mmCIF file of C-alpha atoms and ligand atoms in Angstrom:
data_model
loop_
_atom_site.group_PDB
_atom_site.id
_atom_site.type_symbol
_atom_site.label_atom_id
_atom_site.label_comp_id
_atom_site.label_asym_id
_atom_site.label_seq_id
_atom_site.Cartn_x
_atom_site.Cartn_y
_atom_site.Cartn_z
ATOM 1 C CA MET A 1 -0.231 0.273 0.115
ATOM 2 C CA PRO A 2 1.670 3.531 -1.236
ATOM 3 C CA GLU A 3 1.882 5.481 1.787
ATOM 4 C CA ILE A 4 -0.226 8.543 2.536
ATOM 5 C CA GLN A 5 1.726 11.995 2.040
ATOM 6 C CA GLU A 6 1.326 13.802 5.096
ATOM 7 C CA GLN A 7 0.697 17.464 3.773
ATOM 8 C CA LYS A 8 3.862 19.555 4.228
ATOM 9 C CA ARG A 9 3.245 22.400 6.291
ATOM 10 C CA ILE A 10 4.964 24.394 8.895
ATOM 11 C CA SER A 11 2.624 26.473 11.884
ATOM 12 C CA TYR A 12 3.784 29.366 13.737
ATOM 13 C CA SER A 13 4.441 27.372 16.950
ATOM 14 C CA GLU A 14 7.046 24.939 14.679
ATOM 15 C CA PHE A 15 8.626 28.513 13.252
ATOM 16 C CA LYS A 16 8.414 29.736 16.884
ATOM 17 C CA ASN A 17 10.146 26.557 18.369
ATOM 18 C CA TRP A 18 12.809 26.329 15.184
ATOM 19 C CA SER A 19 13.895 29.913 16.156
ATOM 20 C CA GLU A 20 14.060 29.598 20.065
ATOM 21 C CA CYS A 21 16.258 26.250 19.365
ATOM 22 C CA SER A 22 16.880 24.347 16.143
ATOM 23 C CA TYR A 23 17.951 21.319 18.155
ATOM 24 C CA ARG A 24 14.718 21.331 20.191
ATOM 25 C CA HIS A 25 12.606 21.878 16.941
ATOM 26 C CA LYS A 26 14.311 18.894 15.395
ATOM 27 C CA LEU A 27 13.503 16.099 18.756
ATOM 28 C CA ILE A 28 10.016 17.466 18.406
ATOM 29 C CA TYR A 29 9.240 17.589 14.920
ATOM 30 C CA ILE A 30 11.268 15.613 13.228
ATOM 31 C CA ASP A 31 12.464 12.910 15.802
ATOM 32 C CA LYS A 32 8.750 13.311 17.106
ATOM 33 C CA LEU A 33 9.738 13.062 20.673
ATOM 34 C CA PRO A 34 6.867 13.822 23.202
ATOM 35 C CA TYR A 35 6.744 16.958 24.421
ATOM 36 C CA TYR A 36 3.714 18.901 24.808
ATOM 37 C CA SER A 37 1.640 17.337 27.609
ATOM 38 C CA GLY A 38 -1.377 18.521 29.145
ATOM 39 C CA ASN A 39 -2.043 20.122 32.944
ATOM 40 C CA GLU A 40 -4.448 22.267 34.975
ATOM 41 C CA TYR A 41 -3.330 25.225 32.728
ATOM 42 C CA THR A 42 -3.823 24.190 29.213
ATOM 43 C CA ALA A 43 -7.180 22.581 30.559
ATOM 44 C CA PHE A 44 -8.270 26.041 31.540
ATOM 45 C CA GLY A 45 -6.728 28.020 27.994
ATOM 46 C CA THR A 46 -8.967 25.236 26.130
ATOM 47 C CA ALA A 47 -11.844 25.697 27.908
ATOM 48 C CA ILE A 48 -12.041 29.719 28.259
ATOM 49 C CA HIS A 49 -11.069 29.678 24.540
ATOM 50 C CA GLU A 50 -13.915 27.730 23.999
ATOM 51 C CA SER A 51 -16.373 29.880 26.029
ATOM 52 C CA CYS A 52 -15.651 33.134 24.205
ATOM 53 C CA GLU A 53 -15.664 31.286 20.458
ATOM 54 C CA GLU A 54 -19.066 30.438 21.856
ATOM 55 C CA LYS A 55 -19.924 34.027 23.432
ATOM 56 C CA LEU A 56 -19.181 36.059 20.482
ATOM 57 C CA PRO A 57 -21.277 34.971 17.809
ATOM 58 C CA ASN A 58 -24.284 33.812 20.114
ATOM 59 C CA LYS A 59 -24.915 36.494 22.686
ATOM 60 C CA HIS A 60 -27.191 34.950 24.638
ATOM 61 C CA THR A 61 -24.868 31.855 25.367
ATOM 62 C CA ASP A 62 -24.340 31.224 29.154
ATOM 63 C CA ALA A 63 -20.245 31.465 28.614
ATOM 64 C CA TYR A 64 -19.671 30.456 32.087
ATOM 65 C CA GLU A 65 -21.383 27.328 31.435
ATOM 66 C CA VAL A 66 -19.513 25.969 28.451
ATOM 67 C CA PHE A 67 -16.474 26.982 29.910
ATOM 68 C CA GLU A 68 -17.562 24.330 33.108
ATOM 69 C CA LYS A 69 -18.530 21.837 30.658
ATOM 70 C CA ALA A 70 -15.432 22.159 28.645
ATOM 71 C CA PHE A 71 -13.293 22.284 31.489
ATOM 72 C CA LEU A 72 -14.501 19.387 32.702
ATOM 73 C CA ARG A 73 -14.323 17.100 29.449
ATOM 74 C CA GLU A 74 -10.551 18.332 29.570
ATOM 75 C CA LEU A 75 -9.809 17.237 33.657
ATOM 76 C CA THR A 76 -11.536 13.903 33.205
ATOM 77 C CA GLU A 77 -9.088 13.279 29.652
ATOM 78 C CA LEU A 78 -6.299 14.612 32.047
ATOM 79 C CA LYS A 79 -7.192 12.305 34.651
ATOM 80 C CA GLN A 80 -7.548 9.423 32.058
ATOM 81 C CA ASN A 81 -4.136 9.635 31.251
ATOM 82 C CA GLY A 82 -2.228 9.615 34.805
ATOM 83 C CA HIS A 83 -1.751 13.357 35.475
ATOM 84 C CA GLU A 84 -2.254 14.215 39.091
ATOM 85 C CA LEU A 85 -5.126 16.857 39.768
ATOM 86 C CA ASP A 86 -4.481 19.918 41.991
ATOM 87 C CA ARG A 87 -7.684 20.384 43.455
ATOM 88 C CA LYS A 88 -7.097 23.523 45.143
ATOM 89 C CA LEU A 89 -5.554 25.368 41.840
ATOM 90 C CA ILE A 90 -8.965 23.904 40.145
ATOM 91 C CA HIS A 91 -11.237 25.674 42.571
ATOM 92 C CA GLU A 92 -9.750 28.412 42.278
ATOM 93 C CA MET A 93 -9.545 28.299 38.642
ATOM 94 C CA ARG A 94 -13.297 27.597 38.184
ATOM 95 C CA ALA A 95 -13.813 31.132 40.107
ATOM 96 C CA GLN A 96 -11.297 32.793 38.146
ATOM 97 C CA ALA A 97 -13.029 31.804 34.969
ATOM 98 C CA LYS A 98 -16.504 33.795 35.765
ATOM 99 C CA PRO A 99 -15.150 37.506 35.440
ATOM 100 C CA ILE A 100 -13.903 36.775 32.399
ATOM 101 C CA CYS A 101 -16.695 34.814 30.863
ATOM 102 C CA GLU A 102 -18.797 37.799 31.977
ATOM 103 C CA GLN A 103 -16.577 40.759 30.428
ATOM 104 C CA VAL A 104 -15.541 39.139 27.202
ATOM 105 C CA LEU A 105 -18.227 40.581 25.270
ATOM 106 C CA PRO A 106 -18.760 43.532 26.958
ATOM 107 C CA ALA A 107 -14.544 44.168 26.344
ATOM 108 C CA ILE A 108 -15.209 43.632 22.523
ATOM 109 C CA VAL A 109 -17.938 46.028 22.259
ATOM 110 C CA GLU A 110 -15.978 48.870 24.419
ATOM 111 C CA HIS A 111 -13.052 48.164 21.953
ATOM 112 C CA PHE A 112 -14.891 47.980 18.617
ATOM 113 C CA GLY A 113 -18.085 49.179 18.722
ATOM 114 C CA ASP A 114 -20.453 47.734 16.426
ATOM 115 C CA PHE A 115 -19.056 44.721 14.905
ATOM 116 C CA GLU A 116 -20.183 41.253 13.109
ATOM 117 C CA VAL A 117 -17.824 37.827 13.241
ATOM 118 C CA PHE A 118 -16.574 37.174 10.348
ATOM 119 C CA SER A 119 -15.171 33.775 11.303
ATOM 120 C CA ILE A 120 -14.184 32.023 14.687
ATOM 121 C CA GLU A 121 -11.348 29.493 14.796
ATOM 122 C CA GLU A 122 -10.554 29.993 11.202
ATOM 123 C CA ALA A 123 -8.192 27.621 9.526
ATOM 124 C CA LEU A 124 -5.229 28.725 7.274
ATOM 125 C CA MET A 125 -3.620 26.073 5.245
ATOM 126 C CA GLU A 126 -2.187 28.921 2.417
ATOM 127 C CA PRO A 127 0.673 28.556 0.257
ATOM 128 C CA ILE A 128 3.479 29.910 0.826
ATOM 129 C CA THR A 129 4.364 31.945 -2.422
ATOM 130 C CA ARG A 130 6.805 34.709 -1.441
ATOM 131 C CA PHE A 131 9.824 32.679 -1.722
ATOM 132 C CA ASN A 132 10.592 28.492 -2.320
ATOM 133 C CA SER A 133 8.952 27.025 0.484
ATOM 134 C CA TYR A 134 9.805 22.941 -0.748
ATOM 135 C CA GLY A 135 6.019 22.786 -1.222
ATOM 136 C CA LYS A 136 5.354 23.991 2.345
ATOM 137 C CA LYS A 137 2.345 25.878 3.487
ATOM 138 C CA PHE A 138 1.560 27.901 6.353
ATOM 139 C CA LYS A 139 -0.947 26.136 8.803
ATOM 140 C CA GLY A 140 -2.603 28.275 11.673
ATOM 141 C CA PHE A 141 -5.981 28.639 13.523
ATOM 142 C CA ILE A 142 -7.182 32.617 13.925
ATOM 143 C CA ASP A 143 -9.449 32.782 16.973
ATOM 144 C CA LEU A 144 -11.744 35.602 16.030
ATOM 145 C CA VAL A 145 -12.133 37.743 12.888
ATOM 146 C CA ILE A 146 -14.685 40.395 13.445
ATOM 147 C CA LYS A 147 -15.381 43.179 10.850
ATOM 148 C CA THR A 148 -16.394 47.003 11.998
ATOM 149 C CA PRO A 149 -18.624 48.840 9.562
ATOM 150 C CA ASP A 150 -15.523 50.775 8.390
ATOM 151 C CA GLU A 151 -14.605 47.477 6.328
ATOM 152 C CA LYS A 152 -11.872 47.132 8.870
ATOM 153 C CA TYR A 153 -10.701 43.426 9.254
ATOM 154 C CA HIS A 154 -9.986 42.661 13.241
ATOM 155 C CA ILE A 155 -8.265 39.175 13.555
ATOM 156 C CA ILE A 156 -7.838 38.275 17.724
ATOM 157 C CA ASP A 157 -6.041 35.895 19.282
ATOM 158 C CA TRP A 158 -7.016 35.316 22.796
ATOM 159 C CA LYS A 159 -3.842 34.255 25.468
ATOM 160 C CA SER A 160 -4.862 33.110 28.563
ATOM 161 C CA CYS A 161 -1.993 34.248 31.250
ATOM 162 C CA SER A 162 -1.833 35.375 35.253
ATOM 163 C CA TRP A 163 -2.023 38.735 35.771
ATOM 164 C CA GLY A 164 -1.215 39.924 32.272
ATOM 165 C CA TRP A 165 2.051 40.687 29.811
ATOM 166 C CA ASN A 166 4.537 42.880 31.281
ATOM 167 C CA ALA A 167 5.783 45.560 28.249
ATOM 168 C CA LYS A 168 8.794 43.115 27.053
ATOM 169 C CA LYS A 169 6.583 40.486 26.120
ATOM 170 C CA LYS A 170 4.077 42.576 24.742
ATOM 171 C CA SER A 171 7.052 43.901 22.086
ATOM 172 C CA ASP A 172 8.773 40.557 22.008
ATOM 173 C CA LYS A 173 9.600 40.446 18.060
ATOM 174 C CA THR A 174 8.881 36.376 17.794
ATOM 175 C CA VAL A 175 5.503 36.392 20.093
ATOM 176 C CA ASN A 176 4.430 39.446 17.618
ATOM 177 C CA TYR A 177 5.170 37.754 14.563
ATOM 178 C CA GLN A 178 2.072 35.421 14.836
ATOM 179 C CA LEU A 179 -0.289 38.013 14.352
ATOM 180 C CA THR A 180 2.097 39.409 11.688
ATOM 181 C CA MET A 181 2.022 35.787 9.445
ATOM 182 C CA TYR A 182 -1.867 35.423 10.364
ATOM 183 C CA LYS A 183 -2.206 39.105 8.895
ATOM 184 C CA HIS A 184 0.060 37.991 6.049
ATOM 185 C CA PHE A 185 -1.902 34.634 5.314
ATOM 186 C CA PHE A 186 -5.568 35.857 6.271
ATOM 187 C CA SER A 187 -4.887 38.540 3.398
ATOM 188 C CA GLU A 188 -3.889 36.207 1.457
ATOM 189 C CA LYS A 189 -6.352 33.887 1.523
ATOM 190 C CA HIS A 190 -9.484 36.396 1.025
ATOM 191 C CA ASN A 191 -7.625 38.661 -1.249
ATOM 192 C CA ILE A 192 -7.750 41.731 1.088
ATOM 193 C CA ASP A 193 -5.534 44.823 1.248
ATOM 194 C CA PRO A 194 -3.168 44.481 4.576
ATOM 195 C CA SER A 195 -4.360 48.001 5.134
ATOM 196 C CA ASN A 196 -7.842 46.559 6.161
ATOM 197 C CA ILE A 197 -6.500 44.055 8.517
ATOM 198 C CA GLU A 198 -5.868 45.054 12.311
ATOM 199 C CA THR A 199 -4.209 42.625 14.345
ATOM 200 C CA TYR A 200 -4.782 42.152 18.349
ATOM 201 C CA PHE A 201 -3.678 39.562 21.555
ATOM 202 C CA GLY A 202 -6.685 39.104 23.301
ATOM 203 C CA LEU A 203 -5.482 38.573 27.057
ATOM 204 C CA LEU A 204 -7.720 36.534 29.275
ATOM 205 C CA LYS A 205 -6.312 37.540 32.686
ATOM 206 C CA ARG A 206 -7.180 34.738 35.442
ATOM 207 C CA THR A 207 -5.526 36.505 38.450
ATOM 208 C CA ALA A 208 -6.058 40.248 37.701
ATOM 209 C CA LYS A 209 -8.108 41.805 40.502
ATOM 210 C CA THR A 210 -10.225 44.137 37.809
ATOM 211 C CA GLU A 211 -10.232 44.127 33.893
ATOM 212 C CA ASN A 212 -9.741 40.264 33.385
ATOM 213 C CA ILE A 213 -9.854 41.428 29.454
ATOM 214 C CA GLU A 214 -6.936 43.531 27.672
ATOM 215 C CA ILE A 215 -7.109 43.619 24.154
ATOM 216 C CA PHE A 216 -4.115 45.277 22.824
ATOM 217 C CA ARG A 217 -3.099 45.670 19.328
ATOM 218 C CA THR A 218 0.002 45.096 17.356
ATOM 219 C CA THR A 219 0.974 46.850 13.974
ATOM 220 C CA SER A 220 2.656 44.854 11.104
ATOM 221 C CA GLY A 221 3.755 47.156 8.556
ATOM 222 C CA GLU A 222 5.433 46.004 5.322
ATOM 223 C CA LYS A 223 9.201 46.048 6.882
ATOM 224 C CA LYS A 224 7.947 43.991 9.798
ATOM 225 C CA THR A 225 6.110 41.511 7.839
ATOM 226 C CA ASN A 226 8.878 41.016 5.036
ATOM 227 C CA ASN A 227 11.357 40.669 8.464
ATOM 228 C CA CYS A 228 9.107 38.050 9.653
ATOM 229 C CA LEU A 229 8.982 36.218 5.846
ATOM 230 C CA SER A 230 12.006 36.575 5.547
ATOM 231 C CA LEU A 231 12.779 34.438 8.996
ATOM 232 C CA LEU A 232 10.127 32.097 8.030
ATOM 233 C CA GLU A 233 11.885 31.641 4.765
ATOM 234 C CA LYS A 234 15.346 30.910 6.782
ATOM 235 C CA SER A 235 13.379 28.206 9.018
ATOM 236 C CA VAL A 236 11.652 26.494 6.251
ATOM 237 C CA ILE A 237 15.541 26.065 4.641
ATOM 238 C CA ASN A 238 17.314 24.699 7.505
ATOM 239 C CA ILE A 239 14.342 22.741 8.343
ATOM 240 C CA GLU A 240 14.787 21.416 4.570
ATOM 241 C CA LYS A 241 18.395 20.824 4.529
ATOM 242 C CA GLY A 242 18.129 19.069 8.023
ATOM 243 C CA PHE A 243 20.813 21.846 10.333
ATOM 244 C CA SER A 244 20.293 21.906 13.552
ATOM 245 C CA ILE A 245 21.972 23.738 16.618
ATOM 246 C CA LYS A 246 21.524 23.856 20.147
ATOM 247 C CA ASN A 247 20.774 26.965 21.764
ATOM 248 C CA ARG A 248 21.549 26.899 25.361
ATOM 249 C CA LEU A 249 20.371 30.196 26.181
ATOM 250 C CA SER A 250 16.486 28.862 25.567
ATOM 251 C CA CYS A 251 17.491 25.772 28.049
ATOM 252 C CA LYS A 252 15.700 27.250 31.031
ATOM 253 C CA TYR A 253 12.260 26.436 30.255
ATOM 254 C CA CYS A 254 12.986 23.522 27.915
ATOM 255 C CA LYS A 255 11.281 19.958 29.069
ATOM 256 C CA PHE A 256 14.324 18.104 27.293
ATOM 257 C CA HIS A 257 16.971 20.087 29.347
ATOM 258 C CA LYS A 258 19.057 17.534 31.651
ATOM 259 C CA THR A 259 17.319 14.636 29.833
ATOM 260 C CA GLU A 260 18.980 11.658 27.997
ATOM 261 C CA ASN A 261 17.510 13.829 24.887
ATOM 262 C CA CYS A 262 19.698 16.780 25.613
ATOM 263 C CA THR A 263 22.557 16.507 28.084
HETATM 264 S S1 LIG B 301 17.783 21.478 26.559
HETATM 265 FE FE1 LIG B 301 18.622 23.529 25.480
HETATM 266 S S2 LIG B 301 19.530 22.672 23.448
HETATM 267 FE FE2 LIG B 301 18.844 21.107 24.595
HETATM 268 S S3 LIG B 301 16.756 21.184 23.041
HETATM 269 FE FE3 LIG B 301 16.287 21.874 24.963
HETATM 270 S S4 LIG B 301 16.681 24.463 24.431
HETATM 271 FE FE4 LIG B 301 17.565 23.329 22.961
#
């Protein structure tokens, strides 16, 4: 039986892993070693994403009910996979989700005024046409796109976090490139002029005392887009050629640190 060829693609998270440490990228994406495992924080992130996604187009949805259902599902799966659940943390998270669920729609209305939902969890699988991508397409999922009466499209990526992001993280080039890529490939997919597309991170803050939703805009002009795509090209070429090098500056939070896979 001929092998079914896997669609060649690169996502923002693959690119991010490569840019942090190309050796880690090799371990995860080429050697296929397990790296990502769930925990209470990822369960919370998935569930709160789901509740935001359902609330925006259906204003009468009980966002907290959606969260509860999804959170329970995620926690059940974690338990089935042998994860020992932290009951105290889960109890706190249930309370932390409430203000986020209550504030998400008012925060969007306050920021954008009148809007219509253009898409939710929109899949991107776009051919990379700017450079030789060796047949790789760009893969991504855009959490939310809304359209305002001035014909502008607003791409929003939800990020669950504790108190928020500091200025360093907000201006981090690699973090920002996620939205630069989404804007570029969304523009190509729909043939929309990039000047009519804005991008934002929507912070869903678990532990903030007030204002649990922060929507902050990031901009991607021509220069930033070109720099981002040049780096994407570099990653594609290096991955294709099988080049990888250990970046010891990225070891601190790497799960391979001091394991048999990367001593
Ligand atoms: S431990 Fe350090 S060098 Fe090894 S894969 Fe992780 S980030 Fe790269």
